[in-house]
Short mmCIF file of C-alpha atoms in Angstrom, two decimals:
data_model
loop_
_atom_site.label_atom_id
_atom_site.label_comp_id
_atom_site.label_asym_id
_atom_site.label_seq_id
_atom_site.Cartn_x
_atom_site.Cartn_y
_atom_site.Cartn_z
CA MET Z 1 0.00 0.00 0.00
CA ILE Z 2 1.22 3.50 -0.78
CA THR Z 3 -0.21 6.41 1.17
CA ARG Z 4 0.57 10.11 0.84
CA PHE Z 5 0.20 13.41 2.58
CA ALA Z 6 -0.29 16.38 0.28
CA PRO Z 7 -1.44 19.46 2.18
CA SER Z 8 -2.87 22.45 0.34
CA PRO Z 9 -0.12 24.95 -0.51
CA THR Z 10 -2.44 27.91 0.12
CA GLY Z 11 -2.68 27.75 3.90
CA ARG Z 12 -0.72 27.11 7.04
CA LEU Z 13 -0.31 23.66 8.54
CA HIS Z 14 -2.47 22.90 11.56
CA ARG Z 15 -3.31 20.06 13.95
CA GLY Z 16 -5.67 18.42 11.44
CA HIS Z 17 -2.83 18.08 8.95
CA ALA Z 18 -0.69 16.35 11.57
CA PHE Z 19 -3.50 13.90 12.32
CA SER Z 20 -3.99 13.15 8.62
CA ALA Z 21 -0.26 12.59 8.03
CA LEU Z 22 0.07 10.37 11.11
CA THR Z 23 -2.96 8.29 10.09
CA ALA Z 24 -1.59 7.76 6.58
CA TRP Z 25 1.89 6.90 7.89
CA THR Z 26 0.49 4.43 10.44
CA ALA Z 27 -1.65 2.69 7.81
CA ALA Z 28 1.31 2.29 5.46
CA LYS Z 29 3.63 1.06 8.21
CA ALA Z 30 1.07 -1.53 9.40
CA VAL Z 31 1.18 -3.37 6.06
CA GLY Z 32 4.80 -2.73 5.10
CA GLY Z 33 3.87 -0.04 2.60
CA ARG Z 34 5.26 3.37 1.73
CA PHE Z 35 4.34 6.86 2.88
CA LEU Z 36 4.92 9.74 0.48
CA LEU Z 37 5.19 13.37 1.53
CA ARG Z 38 4.31 15.64 -1.33
#
């Protein structure tokens, strides 16, 4: 599985972004997949 985190470039990062990135990273790690930061 490949997951990614691609926040909108128009705004600042916030707590919701951190939650989304952590969720995607955890899901990829659980199945031996990859996490991409865009």
